[in-house]
């Protein structure tokens, strides 16, 4: 497996929408990903394997704080460290661009994601009750400052 990380491009949106469909009960559409390309305050990265997108991560810069909006990895490529690599690049590049803090929400039941975020220095600081739908579930609010 030879993973390459690069910025999101318009050619990626259909593949990422398919990965979202495979991964989430309320997936983003291809148009949702395409819209990100028009927002200068959003930064998104894609991991590709053999030229095909297999994962994506990105954030919205809110006055020097990065809200990590999305982390998704194709089921066929999970548990290979791709999400960690993507997040490390996102954090490095964002800090270089002046971002001072990072936040995200994660389902309270998603132990593997919570563990990854903790390894990267995120700390749980609160809960958003009933944040997720399908199924309804609380979100753990995590910060890296």
PDB file of N, CA and C in Angstrom, residues 4-50:
ATOM      1  N   UNK A   4      -0.641   8.353  -0.599  1.00  0.00           N
ATOM      2  CA  UNK A   4      -0.185   9.713  -0.881  1.00  0.00           C
ATOM      3  C   UNK A   4      -1.236  10.665  -0.344  1.00  0.00           C
ATOM      4  N   UNK A   5      -0.780  11.690   0.378  1.00  0.00           N
ATOM      5  CA  UNK A   5      -1.689  12.698   0.932  1.00  0.00           C
ATOM      6  C   UNK A   5      -1.543  13.976   0.132  1.00  0.00           C
ATOM      7  N   UNK A   6      -2.682  14.538  -0.248  1.00  0.00           N
ATOM      8  CA  UNK A   6      -2.672  15.755  -1.065  1.00  0.00           C
ATOM      9  C   UNK A   6      -3.953  16.542  -0.789  1.00  0.00           C
ATOM     10  N   UNK A   7      -4.009  17.789  -1.229  1.00  0.00           N
ATOM     11  CA  UNK A   7      -5.236  18.584  -1.045  1.00  0.00           C
ATOM     12  C   UNK A   7      -6.413  17.993  -1.819  1.00  0.00           C
ATOM     13  N   UNK A   8      -7.598  18.223  -1.308  1.00  0.00           N
ATOM     14  CA  UNK A   8      -8.839  17.825  -1.969  1.00  0.00           C
ATOM     15  C   UNK A   8      -8.932  18.510  -3.332  1.00  0.00           C
ATOM     16  N   UNK A   9      -9.380  17.750  -4.336  1.00  0.00           N
ATOM     17  CA  UNK A   9      -9.599  18.269  -5.681  1.00  0.00           C
ATOM     18  C   UNK A   9     -11.010  17.897  -6.130  1.00  0.00           C
ATOM     19  N   UNK A  10     -11.521  18.628  -7.083  1.00  0.00           N
ATOM     20  CA  UNK A  10     -12.877  18.388  -7.581  1.00  0.00           C
ATOM     21  C   UNK A  10     -13.053  16.947  -8.065  1.00  0.00           C
ATOM     22  N   UNK A  11     -12.030  16.385  -8.638  1.00  0.00           N
ATOM     23  CA  UNK A  11     -12.123  15.007  -9.154  1.00  0.00           C
ATOM     24  C   UNK A  11     -12.343  13.972  -8.047  1.00  0.00           C
ATOM     25  N   UNK A  12     -12.175  14.352  -6.791  1.00  0.00           N
ATOM     26  CA  UNK A  12     -12.312  13.423  -5.666  1.00  0.00           C
ATOM     27  C   UNK A  12     -13.729  13.295  -5.136  1.00  0.00           C
ATOM     28  N   UNK A  13     -14.598  14.235  -5.454  1.00  0.00           N
ATOM     29  CA  UNK A  13     -15.852  14.363  -4.711  1.00  0.00           C
ATOM     30  C   UNK A  13     -16.775  13.151  -4.853  1.00  0.00           C
ATOM     31  N   UNK A  14     -16.855  12.557  -6.012  1.00  0.00           N
ATOM     32  CA  UNK A  14     -17.737  11.390  -6.196  1.00  0.00           C
ATOM     33  C   UNK A  14     -17.231  10.206  -5.381  1.00  0.00           C
ATOM     34  N   UNK A  15     -15.941   9.949  -5.416  1.00  0.00           N
ATOM     35  CA  UNK A  15     -15.379   8.834  -4.643  1.00  0.00           C
ATOM     36  C   UNK A  15     -15.560   9.061  -3.153  1.00  0.00           C
ATOM     37  N   UNK A  16     -15.366  10.277  -2.696  1.00  0.00           N
ATOM     38  CA  UNK A  16     -15.547  10.566  -1.272  1.00  0.00           C
ATOM     39  C   UNK A  16     -16.997  10.432  -0.851  1.00  0.00           C
ATOM     40  N   UNK A  17     -17.914  10.812  -1.710  1.00  0.00           N
ATOM     41  CA  UNK A  17     -19.338  10.637  -1.397  1.00  0.00           C
ATOM     42  C   UNK A  17     -19.666   9.151  -1.257  1.00  0.00           C
ATOM     43  N   UNK A  18     -19.071   8.308  -2.086  1.00  0.00           N
ATOM     44  CA  UNK A  18     -19.292   6.856  -1.965  1.00  0.00           C
ATOM     45  C   UNK A  18     -18.730   6.331  -0.639  1.00  0.00           C
ATOM     46  N   UNK A  19     -17.543   6.805  -0.255  1.00  0.00           N
ATOM     47  CA  UNK A  19     -16.945   6.384   1.015  1.00  0.00           C
ATOM     48  C   UNK A  19     -17.837   6.826   2.171  1.00  0.00           C
ATOM     49  N   UNK A  20     -18.361   8.035   2.094  1.00  0.00           N
ATOM     50  CA  UNK A  20     -19.291   8.530   3.117  1.00  0.00           C
ATOM     51  C   UNK A  20     -20.519   7.615   3.220  1.00  0.00           C
ATOM     52  N   UNK A  21     -21.083   7.213   2.076  1.00  0.00           N
ATOM     53  CA  UNK A  21     -22.259   6.330   2.058  1.00  0.00           C
ATOM     54  C   UNK A  21     -21.959   5.013   2.766  1.00  0.00           C
ATOM     55  N   UNK A  22     -20.735   4.504   2.579  1.00  0.00           N
ATOM     56  CA  UNK A  22     -20.324   3.239   3.191  1.00  0.00           C
ATOM     57  C   UNK A  22     -20.044   3.390   4.684  1.00  0.00           C
ATOM     58  N   UNK A  23     -19.832   4.634   5.141  1.00  0.00           N
ATOM     59  CA  UNK A  23     -19.306   4.853   6.481  1.00  0.00           C
ATOM     60  C   UNK A  23     -20.284   5.464   7.478  1.00  0.00           C
ATOM     61  N   UNK A  24     -21.193   6.288   7.019  1.00  0.00           N
ATOM     62  CA  UNK A  24     -22.010   7.070   7.939  1.00  0.00           C
ATOM     63  C   UNK A  24     -23.502   6.951   7.644  1.00  0.00           C
ATOM     64  N   UNK A  25     -24.308   7.104   8.683  1.00  0.00           N
ATOM     65  CA  UNK A  25     -25.758   7.060   8.520  1.00  0.00           C
ATOM     66  C   UNK A  25     -26.302   8.362   7.927  1.00  0.00           C
ATOM     67  N   UNK A  26     -25.546   9.445   8.056  1.00  0.00           N
ATOM     68  CA  UNK A  26     -25.939  10.734   7.465  1.00  0.00           C
ATOM     69  C   UNK A  26     -24.756  11.266   6.645  1.00  0.00           C
ATOM     70  N   UNK A  27     -24.502  10.643   5.493  1.00  0.00           N
ATOM     71  CA  UNK A  27     -23.292  10.959   4.725  1.00  0.00           C
ATOM     72  C   UNK A  27     -23.346  12.308   4.019  1.00  0.00           C
ATOM     73  N   UNK A  28     -22.145  12.856   3.814  1.00  0.00           N
ATOM     74  CA  UNK A  28     -22.010  14.046   2.981  1.00  0.00           C
ATOM     75  C   UNK A  28     -22.180  13.626   1.527  1.00  0.00           C
ATOM     76  N   UNK A  29     -22.672  14.545   0.716  1.00  0.00           N
ATOM     77  CA  UNK A  29     -22.846  14.303  -0.715  1.00  0.00           C
ATOM     78  C   UNK A  29     -21.622  14.790  -1.481  1.00  0.00           C
ATOM     79  N   UNK A  30     -21.582  14.431  -2.747  1.00  0.00           N
ATOM     80  CA  UNK A  30     -20.516  14.944  -3.610  1.00  0.00           C
ATOM     81  C   UNK A  30     -20.563  16.468  -3.644  1.00  0.00           C
ATOM     82  N   UNK A  31     -21.760  17.040  -3.661  1.00  0.00           N
ATOM     83  CA  UNK A  31     -21.892  18.499  -3.676  1.00  0.00           C
ATOM     84  C   UNK A  31     -21.347  19.112  -2.393  1.00  0.00           C
ATOM     85  N   UNK A  32     -21.553  18.449  -1.260  1.00  0.00           N
ATOM     86  CA  UNK A  32     -20.997  18.953   0.005  1.00  0.00           C
ATOM     87  C   UNK A  32     -19.481  19.071  -0.100  1.00  0.00           C
ATOM     88  N   UNK A  33     -18.836  18.052  -0.660  1.00  0.00           N
ATOM     89  CA  UNK A  33     -17.378  18.102  -0.811  1.00  0.00           C
ATOM     90  C   UNK A  33     -16.977  19.158  -1.840  1.00  0.00           C
ATOM     91  N   UNK A  34     -17.702  19.250  -2.937  1.00  0.00           N
ATOM     92  CA  UNK A  34     -17.385  20.245  -3.964  1.00  0.00           C
ATOM     93  C   UNK A  34     -17.488  21.658  -3.399  1.00  0.00           C
ATOM     94  N   UNK A  35     -18.482  21.896  -2.556  1.00  0.00           N
ATOM     95  CA  UNK A  35     -18.654  23.224  -1.960  1.00  0.00           C
ATOM     96  C   UNK A  35     -17.448  23.638  -1.121  1.00  0.00           C
ATOM     97  N   UNK A  36     -16.780  22.674  -0.517  1.00  0.00           N
ATOM     98  CA  UNK A  36     -15.601  23.001   0.297  1.00  0.00           C
ATOM     99  C   UNK A  36     -14.512  23.689  -0.516  1.00  0.00           C
ATOM    100  N   UNK A  37     -14.434  23.346  -1.776  1.00  0.00           N
ATOM    101  CA  UNK A  37     -13.392  23.907  -2.637  1.00  0.00           C
ATOM    102  C   UNK A  37     -13.591  25.401  -2.884  1.00  0.00           C
ATOM    103  N   UNK A  38     -14.786  25.919  -2.607  1.00  0.00           N
ATOM    104  CA  UNK A  38     -15.061  27.345  -2.824  1.00  0.00           C
ATOM    105  C   UNK A  38     -14.896  28.160  -1.549  1.00  0.00           C
ATOM    106  N   UNK A  39     -14.576  27.499  -0.456  1.00  0.00           N
ATOM    107  CA  UNK A  39     -14.481  28.178   0.842  1.00  0.00           C
ATOM    108  C   UNK A  39     -13.017  28.313   1.254  1.00  0.00           C
ATOM    109  N   UNK A  40     -12.506  29.532   1.211  1.00  0.00           N
ATOM    110  CA  UNK A  40     -11.089  29.756   1.515  1.00  0.00           C
ATOM    111  C   UNK A  40     -10.748  29.454   2.972  1.00  0.00           C
ATOM    112  N   UNK A  41     -11.714  29.396   3.840  1.00  0.00           N
ATOM    113  CA  UNK A  41     -11.497  29.125   5.256  1.00  0.00           C
ATOM    114  C   UNK A  41     -11.551  27.626   5.575  1.00  0.00           C
ATOM    115  N   UNK A  42     -11.735  26.782   4.551  1.00  0.00           N
ATOM    116  CA  UNK A  42     -11.758  25.331   4.725  1.00  0.00           C
ATOM    117  C   UNK A  42     -10.519  24.709   4.088  1.00  0.00           C
ATOM    118  N   UNK A  43      -9.943  23.748   4.773  1.00  0.00           N
ATOM    119  CA  UNK A  43      -8.782  23.026   4.263  1.00  0.00           C
ATOM    120  C   UNK A  43      -9.070  21.535   4.384  1.00  0.00           C
ATOM    121  N   UNK A  44      -8.952  20.829   3.281  1.00  0.00           N
ATOM    122  CA  UNK A  44      -9.238  19.392   3.251  1.00  0.00           C
ATOM    123  C   UNK A  44      -8.121  18.641   2.536  1.00  0.00           C
ATOM    124  N   UNK A  45      -7.834  17.462   3.066  1.00  0.00           N
ATOM    125  CA  UNK A  45      -6.816  16.586   2.486  1.00  0.00           C
ATOM    126  C   UNK A  45      -7.434  15.244   2.144  1.00  0.00           C
ATOM    127  N   UNK A  46      -6.885  14.629   1.111  1.00  0.00           N
ATOM    128  CA  UNK A  46      -7.307  13.315   0.659  1.00  0.00           C
ATOM    129  C   UNK A  46      -6.103  12.389   0.741  1.00  0.00           C
ATOM    130  N   UNK A  47      -6.350  11.163   1.172  1.00  0.00           N
ATOM    131  CA  UNK A  47      -5.341  10.109   1.064  1.00  0.00           C
ATOM    132  C   UNK A  47      -5.753   9.253  -0.126  1.00  0.00           C
ATOM    133  N   UNK A  48      -4.800   8.982  -0.987  1.00  0.00           N
ATOM    134  CA  UNK A  48      -5.109   8.130  -2.129  1.00  0.00           C
ATOM    135  C   UNK A  48      -4.185   6.924  -2.130  1.00  0.00           C
ATOM    136  N   UNK A  49      -4.713   5.830  -2.610  1.00  0.00           N
ATOM    137  CA  UNK A  49      -3.982   4.581  -2.764  1.00  0.00           C
ATOM    138  C   UNK A  49      -4.125   4.172  -4.220  1.00  0.00           C
ATOM    139  N   UNK A  50      -3.024   3.993  -4.903  1.00  0.00           N
ATOM    140  CA  UNK A  50      -3.025   3.640  -6.327  1.00  0.00           C
ATOM    141  C   UNK A  50      -3.865   4.635  -7.133  1.00  0.00           C
TER     142      UNK A  50
END
